[in-house]
PDB file of C-alpha atoms in Angstrom:
ATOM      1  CA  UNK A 982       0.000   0.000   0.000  1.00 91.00           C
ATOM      2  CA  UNK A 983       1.199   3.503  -0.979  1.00 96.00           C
ATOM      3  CA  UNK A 984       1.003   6.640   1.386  1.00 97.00           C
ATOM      4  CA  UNK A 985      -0.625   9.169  -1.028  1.00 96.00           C
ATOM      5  CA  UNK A 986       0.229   7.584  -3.820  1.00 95.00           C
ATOM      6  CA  UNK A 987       3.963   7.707  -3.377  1.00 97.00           C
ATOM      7  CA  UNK A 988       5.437   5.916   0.128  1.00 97.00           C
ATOM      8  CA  UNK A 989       5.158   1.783   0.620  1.00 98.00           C
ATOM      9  CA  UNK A 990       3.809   1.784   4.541  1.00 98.00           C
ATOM     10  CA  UNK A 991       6.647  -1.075   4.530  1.00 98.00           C
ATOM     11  CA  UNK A 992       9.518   1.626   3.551  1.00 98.00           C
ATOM     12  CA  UNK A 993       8.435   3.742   6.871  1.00 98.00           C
ATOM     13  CA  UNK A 994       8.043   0.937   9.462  1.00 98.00           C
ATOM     14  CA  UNK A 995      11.035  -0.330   8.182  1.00 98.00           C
ATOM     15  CA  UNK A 996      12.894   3.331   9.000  1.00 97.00           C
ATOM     16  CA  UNK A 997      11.240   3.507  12.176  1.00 97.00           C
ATOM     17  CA  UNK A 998      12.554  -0.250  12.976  1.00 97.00           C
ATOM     18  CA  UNK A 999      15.911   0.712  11.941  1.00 96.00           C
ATOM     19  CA  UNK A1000      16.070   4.073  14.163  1.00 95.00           C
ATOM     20  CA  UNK A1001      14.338   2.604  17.342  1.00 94.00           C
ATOM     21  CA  UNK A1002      12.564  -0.550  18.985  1.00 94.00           C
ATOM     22  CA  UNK A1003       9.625   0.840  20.476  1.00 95.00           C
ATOM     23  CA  UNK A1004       7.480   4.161  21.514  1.00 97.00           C
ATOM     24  CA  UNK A1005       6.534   5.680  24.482  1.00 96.00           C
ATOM     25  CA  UNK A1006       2.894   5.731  23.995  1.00 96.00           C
ATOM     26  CA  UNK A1007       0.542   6.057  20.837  1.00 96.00           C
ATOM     27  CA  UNK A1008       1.162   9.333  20.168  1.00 96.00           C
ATOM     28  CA  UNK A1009       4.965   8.899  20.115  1.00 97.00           C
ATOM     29  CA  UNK A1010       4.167   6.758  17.500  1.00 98.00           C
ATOM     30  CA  UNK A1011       2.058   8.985  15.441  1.00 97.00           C
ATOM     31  CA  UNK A1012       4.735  11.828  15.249  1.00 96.00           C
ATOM     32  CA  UNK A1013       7.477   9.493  14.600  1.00 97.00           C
ATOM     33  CA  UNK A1014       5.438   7.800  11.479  1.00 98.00           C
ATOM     34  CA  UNK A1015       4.490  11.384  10.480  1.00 97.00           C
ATOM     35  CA  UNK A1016       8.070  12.412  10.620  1.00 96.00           C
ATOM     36  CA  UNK A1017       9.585   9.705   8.888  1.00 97.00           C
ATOM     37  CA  UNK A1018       6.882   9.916   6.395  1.00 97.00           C
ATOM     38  CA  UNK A1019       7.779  13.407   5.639  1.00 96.00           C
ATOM     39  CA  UNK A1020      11.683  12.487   5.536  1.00 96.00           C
ATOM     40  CA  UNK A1021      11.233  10.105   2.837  1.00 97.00           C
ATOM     41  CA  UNK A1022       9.168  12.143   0.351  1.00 97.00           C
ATOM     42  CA  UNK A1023       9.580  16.308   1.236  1.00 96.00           C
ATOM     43  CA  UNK A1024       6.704  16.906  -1.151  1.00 95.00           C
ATOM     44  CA  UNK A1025       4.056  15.493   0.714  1.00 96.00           C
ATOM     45  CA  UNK A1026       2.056  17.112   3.788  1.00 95.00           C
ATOM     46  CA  UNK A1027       1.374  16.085   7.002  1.00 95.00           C
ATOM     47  CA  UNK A1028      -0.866  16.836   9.279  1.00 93.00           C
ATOM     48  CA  UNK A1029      -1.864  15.132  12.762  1.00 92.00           C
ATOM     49  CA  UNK A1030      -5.013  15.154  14.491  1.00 85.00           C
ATOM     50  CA  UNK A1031      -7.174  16.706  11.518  1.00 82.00           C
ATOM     51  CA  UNK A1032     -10.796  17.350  12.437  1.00 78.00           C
ATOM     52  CA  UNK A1033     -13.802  15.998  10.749  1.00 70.00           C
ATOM     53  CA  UNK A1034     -17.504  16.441  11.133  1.00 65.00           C
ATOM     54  CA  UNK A1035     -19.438  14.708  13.948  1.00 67.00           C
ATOM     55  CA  UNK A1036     -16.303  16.126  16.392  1.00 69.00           C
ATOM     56  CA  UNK A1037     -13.791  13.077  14.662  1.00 77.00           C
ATOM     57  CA  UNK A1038     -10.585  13.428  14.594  1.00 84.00           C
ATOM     58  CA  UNK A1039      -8.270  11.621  11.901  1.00 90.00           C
ATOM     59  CA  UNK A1040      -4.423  11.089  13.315  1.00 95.00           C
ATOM     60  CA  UNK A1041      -2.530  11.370  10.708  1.00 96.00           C
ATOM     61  CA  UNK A1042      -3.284  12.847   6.824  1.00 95.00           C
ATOM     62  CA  UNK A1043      -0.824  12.744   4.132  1.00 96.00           C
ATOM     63  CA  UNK A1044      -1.893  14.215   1.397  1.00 94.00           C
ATOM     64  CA  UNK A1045       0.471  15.296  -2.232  1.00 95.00           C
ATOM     65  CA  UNK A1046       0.231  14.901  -5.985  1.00 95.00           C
ATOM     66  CA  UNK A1047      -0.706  11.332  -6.232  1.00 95.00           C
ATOM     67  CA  UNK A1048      -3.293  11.308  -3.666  1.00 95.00           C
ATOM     68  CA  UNK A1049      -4.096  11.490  -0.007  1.00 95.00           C
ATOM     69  CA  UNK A1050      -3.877   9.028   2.253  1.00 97.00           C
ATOM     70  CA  UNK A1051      -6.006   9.058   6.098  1.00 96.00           C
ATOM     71  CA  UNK A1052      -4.265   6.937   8.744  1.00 97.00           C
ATOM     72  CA  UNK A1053      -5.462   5.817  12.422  1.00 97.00           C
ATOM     73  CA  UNK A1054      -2.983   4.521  14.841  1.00 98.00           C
ATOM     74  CA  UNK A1055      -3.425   2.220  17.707  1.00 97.00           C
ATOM     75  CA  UNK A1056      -0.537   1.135  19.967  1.00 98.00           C
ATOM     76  CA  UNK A1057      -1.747  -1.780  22.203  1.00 97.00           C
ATOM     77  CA  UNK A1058       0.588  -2.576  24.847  1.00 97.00           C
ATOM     78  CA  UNK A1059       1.362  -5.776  26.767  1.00 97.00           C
ATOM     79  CA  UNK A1060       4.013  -4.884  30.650  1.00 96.00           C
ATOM     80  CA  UNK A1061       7.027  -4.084  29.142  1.00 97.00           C
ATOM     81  CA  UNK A1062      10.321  -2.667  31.308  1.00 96.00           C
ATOM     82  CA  UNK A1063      13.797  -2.691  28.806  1.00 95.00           C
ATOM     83  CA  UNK A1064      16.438  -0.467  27.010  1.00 95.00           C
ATOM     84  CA  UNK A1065      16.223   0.102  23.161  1.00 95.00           C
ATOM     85  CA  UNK A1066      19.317  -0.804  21.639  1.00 89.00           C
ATOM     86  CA  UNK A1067      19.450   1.392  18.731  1.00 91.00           C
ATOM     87  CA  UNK A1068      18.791   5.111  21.545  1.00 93.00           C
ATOM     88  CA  UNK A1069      19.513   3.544  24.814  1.00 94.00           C
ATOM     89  CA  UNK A1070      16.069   4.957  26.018  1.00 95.00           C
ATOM     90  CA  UNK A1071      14.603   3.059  29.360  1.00 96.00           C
ATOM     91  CA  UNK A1072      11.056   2.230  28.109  1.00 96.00           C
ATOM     92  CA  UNK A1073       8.892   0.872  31.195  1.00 96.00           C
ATOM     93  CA  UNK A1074       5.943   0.145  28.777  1.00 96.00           C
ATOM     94  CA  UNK A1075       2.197  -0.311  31.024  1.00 95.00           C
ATOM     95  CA  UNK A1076      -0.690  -3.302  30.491  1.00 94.00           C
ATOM     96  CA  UNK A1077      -3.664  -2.211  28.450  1.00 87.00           C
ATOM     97  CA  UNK A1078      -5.424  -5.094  30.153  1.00 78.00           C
ATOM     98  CA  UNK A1079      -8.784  -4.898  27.304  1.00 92.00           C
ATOM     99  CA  UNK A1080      -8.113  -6.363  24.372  1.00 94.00           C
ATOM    100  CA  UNK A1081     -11.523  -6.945  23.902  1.00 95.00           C
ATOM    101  CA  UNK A1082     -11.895  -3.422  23.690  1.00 95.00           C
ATOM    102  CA  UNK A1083      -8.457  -2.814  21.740  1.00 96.00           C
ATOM    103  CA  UNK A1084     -10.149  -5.136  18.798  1.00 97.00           C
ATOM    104  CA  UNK A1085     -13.156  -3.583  19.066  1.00 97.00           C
ATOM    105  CA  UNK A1086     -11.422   0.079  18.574  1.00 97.00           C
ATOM    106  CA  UNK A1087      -9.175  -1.149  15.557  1.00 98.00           C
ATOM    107  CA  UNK A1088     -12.539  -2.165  13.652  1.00 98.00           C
ATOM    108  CA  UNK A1089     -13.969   1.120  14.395  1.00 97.00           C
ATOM    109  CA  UNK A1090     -11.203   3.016  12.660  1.00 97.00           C
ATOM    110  CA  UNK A1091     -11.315   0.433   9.601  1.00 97.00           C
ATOM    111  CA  UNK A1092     -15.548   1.481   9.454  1.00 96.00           C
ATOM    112  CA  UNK A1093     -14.310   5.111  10.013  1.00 94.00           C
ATOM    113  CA  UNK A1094     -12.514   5.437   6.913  1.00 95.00           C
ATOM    114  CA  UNK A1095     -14.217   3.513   4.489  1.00 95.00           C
ATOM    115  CA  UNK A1096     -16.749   6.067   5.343  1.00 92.00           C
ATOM    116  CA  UNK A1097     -13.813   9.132   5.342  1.00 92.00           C
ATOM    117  CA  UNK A1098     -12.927   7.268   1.892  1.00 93.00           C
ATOM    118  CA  UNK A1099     -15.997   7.232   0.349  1.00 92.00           C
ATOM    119  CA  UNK A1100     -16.678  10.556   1.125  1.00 88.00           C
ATOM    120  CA  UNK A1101     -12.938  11.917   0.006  1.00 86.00           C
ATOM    121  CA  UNK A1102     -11.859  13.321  -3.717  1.00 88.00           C
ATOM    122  CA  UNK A1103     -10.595  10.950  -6.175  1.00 89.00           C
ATOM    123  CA  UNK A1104      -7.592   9.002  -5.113  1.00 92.00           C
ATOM    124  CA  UNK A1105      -8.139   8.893  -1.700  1.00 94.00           C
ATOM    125  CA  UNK A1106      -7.162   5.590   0.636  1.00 96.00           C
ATOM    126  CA  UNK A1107      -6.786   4.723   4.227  1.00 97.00           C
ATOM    127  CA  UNK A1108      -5.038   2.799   6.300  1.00 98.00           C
ATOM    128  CA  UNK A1109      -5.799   1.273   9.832  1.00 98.00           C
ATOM    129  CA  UNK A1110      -2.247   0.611  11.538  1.00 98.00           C
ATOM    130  CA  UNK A1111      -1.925  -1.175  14.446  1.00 98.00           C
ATOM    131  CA  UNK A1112       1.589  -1.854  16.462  1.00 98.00           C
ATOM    132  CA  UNK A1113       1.741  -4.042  19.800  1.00 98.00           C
ATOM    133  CA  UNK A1114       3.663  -6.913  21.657  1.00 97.00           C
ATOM    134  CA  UNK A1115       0.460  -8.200  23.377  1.00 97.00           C
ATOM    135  CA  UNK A1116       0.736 -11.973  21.358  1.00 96.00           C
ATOM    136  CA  UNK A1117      -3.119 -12.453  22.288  1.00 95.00           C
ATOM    137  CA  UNK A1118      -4.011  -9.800  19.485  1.00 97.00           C
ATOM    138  CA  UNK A1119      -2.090 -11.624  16.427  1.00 98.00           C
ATOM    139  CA  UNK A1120      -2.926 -15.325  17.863  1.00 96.00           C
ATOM    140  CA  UNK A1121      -5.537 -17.040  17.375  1.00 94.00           C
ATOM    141  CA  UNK A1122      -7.573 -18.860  20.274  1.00 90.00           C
ATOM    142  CA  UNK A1123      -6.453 -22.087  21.574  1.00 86.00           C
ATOM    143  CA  UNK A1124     -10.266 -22.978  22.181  1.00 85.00           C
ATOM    144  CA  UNK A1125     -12.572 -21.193  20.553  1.00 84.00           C
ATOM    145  CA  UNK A1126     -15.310 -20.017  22.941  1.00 87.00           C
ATOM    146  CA  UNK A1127     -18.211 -17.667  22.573  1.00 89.00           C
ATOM    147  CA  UNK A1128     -17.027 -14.290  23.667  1.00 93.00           C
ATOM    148  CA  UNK A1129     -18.721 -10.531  23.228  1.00 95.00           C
ATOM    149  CA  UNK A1130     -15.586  -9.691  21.062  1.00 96.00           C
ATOM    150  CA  UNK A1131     -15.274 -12.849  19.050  1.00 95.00           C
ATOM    151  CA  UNK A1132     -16.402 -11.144  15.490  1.00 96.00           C
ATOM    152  CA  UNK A1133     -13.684  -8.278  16.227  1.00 97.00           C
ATOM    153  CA  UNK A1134     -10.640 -10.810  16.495  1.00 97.00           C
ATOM    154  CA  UNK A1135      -7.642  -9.836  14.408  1.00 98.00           C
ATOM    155  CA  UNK A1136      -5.115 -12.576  14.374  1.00 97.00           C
ATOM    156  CA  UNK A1137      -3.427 -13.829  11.838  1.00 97.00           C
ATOM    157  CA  UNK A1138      -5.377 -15.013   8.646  1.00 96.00           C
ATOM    158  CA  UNK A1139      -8.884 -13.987   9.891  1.00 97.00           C
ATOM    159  CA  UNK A1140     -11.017 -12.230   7.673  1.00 97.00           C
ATOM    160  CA  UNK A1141     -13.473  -9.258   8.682  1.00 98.00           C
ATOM    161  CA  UNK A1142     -16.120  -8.457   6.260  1.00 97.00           C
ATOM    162  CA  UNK A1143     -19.993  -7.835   6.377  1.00 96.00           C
ATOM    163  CA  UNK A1144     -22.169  -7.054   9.915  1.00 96.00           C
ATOM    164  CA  UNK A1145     -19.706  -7.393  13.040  1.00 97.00           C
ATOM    165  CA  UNK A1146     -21.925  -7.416  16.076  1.00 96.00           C
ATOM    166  CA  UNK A1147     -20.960  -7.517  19.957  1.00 96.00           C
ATOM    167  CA  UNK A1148     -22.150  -9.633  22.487  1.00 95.00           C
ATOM    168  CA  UNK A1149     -22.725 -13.412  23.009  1.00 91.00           C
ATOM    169  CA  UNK A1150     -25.847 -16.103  23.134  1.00 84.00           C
ATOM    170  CA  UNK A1151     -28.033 -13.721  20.602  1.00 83.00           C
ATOM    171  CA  UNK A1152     -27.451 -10.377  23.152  1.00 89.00           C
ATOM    172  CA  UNK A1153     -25.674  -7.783  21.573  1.00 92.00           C
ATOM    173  CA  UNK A1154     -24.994  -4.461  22.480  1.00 93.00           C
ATOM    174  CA  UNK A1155     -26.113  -2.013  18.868  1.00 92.00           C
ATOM    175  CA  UNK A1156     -23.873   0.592  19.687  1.00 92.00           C
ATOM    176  CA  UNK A1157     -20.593  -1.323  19.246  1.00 95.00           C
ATOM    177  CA  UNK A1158     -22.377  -3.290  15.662  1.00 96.00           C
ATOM    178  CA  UNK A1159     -19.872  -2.069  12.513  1.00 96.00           C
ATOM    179  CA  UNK A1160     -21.085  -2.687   9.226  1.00 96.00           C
ATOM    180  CA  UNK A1161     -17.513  -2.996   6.488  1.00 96.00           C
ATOM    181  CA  UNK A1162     -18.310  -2.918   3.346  1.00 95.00           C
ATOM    182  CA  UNK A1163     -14.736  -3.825   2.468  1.00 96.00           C
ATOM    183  CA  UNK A1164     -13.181  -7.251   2.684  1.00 96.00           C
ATOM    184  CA  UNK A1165     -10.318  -7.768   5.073  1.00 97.00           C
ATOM    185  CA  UNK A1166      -7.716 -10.534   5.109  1.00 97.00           C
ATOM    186  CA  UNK A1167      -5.369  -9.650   8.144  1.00 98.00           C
ATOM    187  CA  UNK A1168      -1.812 -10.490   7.960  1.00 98.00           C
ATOM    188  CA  UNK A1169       0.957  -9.600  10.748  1.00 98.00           C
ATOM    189  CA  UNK A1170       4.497  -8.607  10.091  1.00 98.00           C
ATOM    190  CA  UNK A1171       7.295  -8.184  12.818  1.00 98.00           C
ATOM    191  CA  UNK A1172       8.229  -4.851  14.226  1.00 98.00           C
ATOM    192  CA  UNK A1173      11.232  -5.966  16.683  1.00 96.00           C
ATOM    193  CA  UNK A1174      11.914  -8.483  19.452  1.00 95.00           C
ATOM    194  CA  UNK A1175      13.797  -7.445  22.472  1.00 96.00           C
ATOM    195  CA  UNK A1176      15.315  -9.244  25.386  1.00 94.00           C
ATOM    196  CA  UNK A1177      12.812 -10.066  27.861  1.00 92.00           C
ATOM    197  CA  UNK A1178       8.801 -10.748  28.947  1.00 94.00           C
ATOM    198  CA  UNK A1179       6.639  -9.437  25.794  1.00 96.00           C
ATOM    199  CA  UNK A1180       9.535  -8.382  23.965  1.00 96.00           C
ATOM    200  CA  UNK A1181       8.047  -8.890  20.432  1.00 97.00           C
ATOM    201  CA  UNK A1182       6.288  -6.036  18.454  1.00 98.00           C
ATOM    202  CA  UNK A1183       4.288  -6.739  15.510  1.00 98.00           C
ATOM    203  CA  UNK A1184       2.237  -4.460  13.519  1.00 98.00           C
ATOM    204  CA  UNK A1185      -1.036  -5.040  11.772  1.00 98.00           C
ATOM    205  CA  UNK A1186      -2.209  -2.540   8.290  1.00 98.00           C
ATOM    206  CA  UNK A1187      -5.120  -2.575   6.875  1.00 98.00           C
ATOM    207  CA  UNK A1188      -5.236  -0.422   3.959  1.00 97.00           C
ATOM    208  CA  UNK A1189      -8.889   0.910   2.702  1.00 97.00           C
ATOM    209  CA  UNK A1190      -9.526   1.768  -0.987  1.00 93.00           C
ATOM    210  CA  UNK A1191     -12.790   3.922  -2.010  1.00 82.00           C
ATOM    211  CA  UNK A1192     -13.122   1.109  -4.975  1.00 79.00           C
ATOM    212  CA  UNK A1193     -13.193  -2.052  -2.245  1.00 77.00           C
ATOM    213  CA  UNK A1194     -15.638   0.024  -0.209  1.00 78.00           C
ATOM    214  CA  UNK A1195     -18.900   0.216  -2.038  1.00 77.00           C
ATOM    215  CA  UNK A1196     -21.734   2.161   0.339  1.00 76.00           C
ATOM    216  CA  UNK A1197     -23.627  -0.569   2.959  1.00 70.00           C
ATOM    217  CA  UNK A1198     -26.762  -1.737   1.560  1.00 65.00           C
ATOM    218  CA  UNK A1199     -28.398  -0.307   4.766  1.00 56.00           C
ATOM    219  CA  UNK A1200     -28.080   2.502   7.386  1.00 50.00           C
ATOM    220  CA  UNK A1201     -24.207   2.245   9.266  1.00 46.00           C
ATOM    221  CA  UNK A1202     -23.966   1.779  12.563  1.00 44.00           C
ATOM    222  CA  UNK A1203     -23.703   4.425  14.980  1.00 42.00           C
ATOM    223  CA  UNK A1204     -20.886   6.447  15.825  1.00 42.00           C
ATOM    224  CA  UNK A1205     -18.081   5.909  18.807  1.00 39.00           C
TER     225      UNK A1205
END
């Protein structure tokens, strides 16, 4: 997937990788992605935390001659305490303990911008990007039981598509329902692995296109 038409997402996580391990918190990660974005192609724009109607905010647009591109970050950490070899920065990372909730959130930005994308000038795209070391999130279940999150899993090879709904034994909660009108095969790539307990980053992109994304054949969900 190009960045607005011009930058593989590959080419910057593979900068970032090379200049450091890890980030601080979520919106270290945003400026540092912005940045390096930026660095390798001067003519594009960047701009964080861009506001949209209904009060939404978009984290990151890049937008130049070949296009724009919208971009939501999530940074889902697992207890983390280490050095990063390539700045010698102490990280002492905390537990986002829901990852129930951290799946749920990722699908919301992928039904976000199909709707930003459909609504966008020609050659617009998106991308939902998605960077963490908590292995539950990229694994699949060992056993798979009923729970309220089990249509928002993301590991590896599992396909989101169609009417996602929350809840379990026929009671869901409507708010959290997404309706993608895209089709989404999810595949994990590694980030870094560092000495110690949940050492491994991987990161998870999920690029939108306006042509994938037709309009749902009935009313969208509501809003977060």
């Amino acid at each position: 997937m190009l960045i607005a038409g011009a930058v593989p997402v590959t080419s910057v996580m593979a900068e970032l990788r090379a200049e450091r391990s890890l980030f601080h918190s979520e919106a270290d990660f945003q400026h540092a992605f912005a940045w390096t974005v930026r660095r390798l192609d001067a003519g594009l724009r960047v701009r964080l935390e861009v506001r949209q109607e209904q009060d939404e905010h978009l984290d990151l647009l890049c937008h130049g001659p070949a296009g724009r591109t919208a971009i939501e970050f999530k940074y889902f950490t697992a207890r983390f305490n280490g050095v990063d070899s390539h700045t010698d920065e102490a990280y002492a990372l905390r537990s986002h303990a829901a990852a129930d909730v951290a799946r749920r959130n990722f699908v919301f930005d992928i039904e976000r911008l199909e709707r930003f994308v459909r609504a966008g000038p020609a050659r617009t795209n998106g991308l939902a990007l998605l960077l963490t070391n908590a292995h539950g999130l990229w694994q699949a279940p060992a056993v798979d039981r009923p729970t309220r999150d089990r249509e928002f899993r993301l590991h590896e090879g599992r396909r989101l598509a169609g009417i996602l709904k929350w809840g379990v034994d026929g009671r869901y909660f409507q708010p959290n329902r997404r309706h993608l009108t895209g089709d989404y095969r999810l595949g994990w790539r590694d980030f870094t692995e560092l000495p110690g307990r949940n050492g491994r980053f991987r990161w998870l992109a999920v690029p939108v296109d306006a042509a994938d994304t037709p309009p749902p054949a009935e009313p969208g969900a509501g809003r977060d």
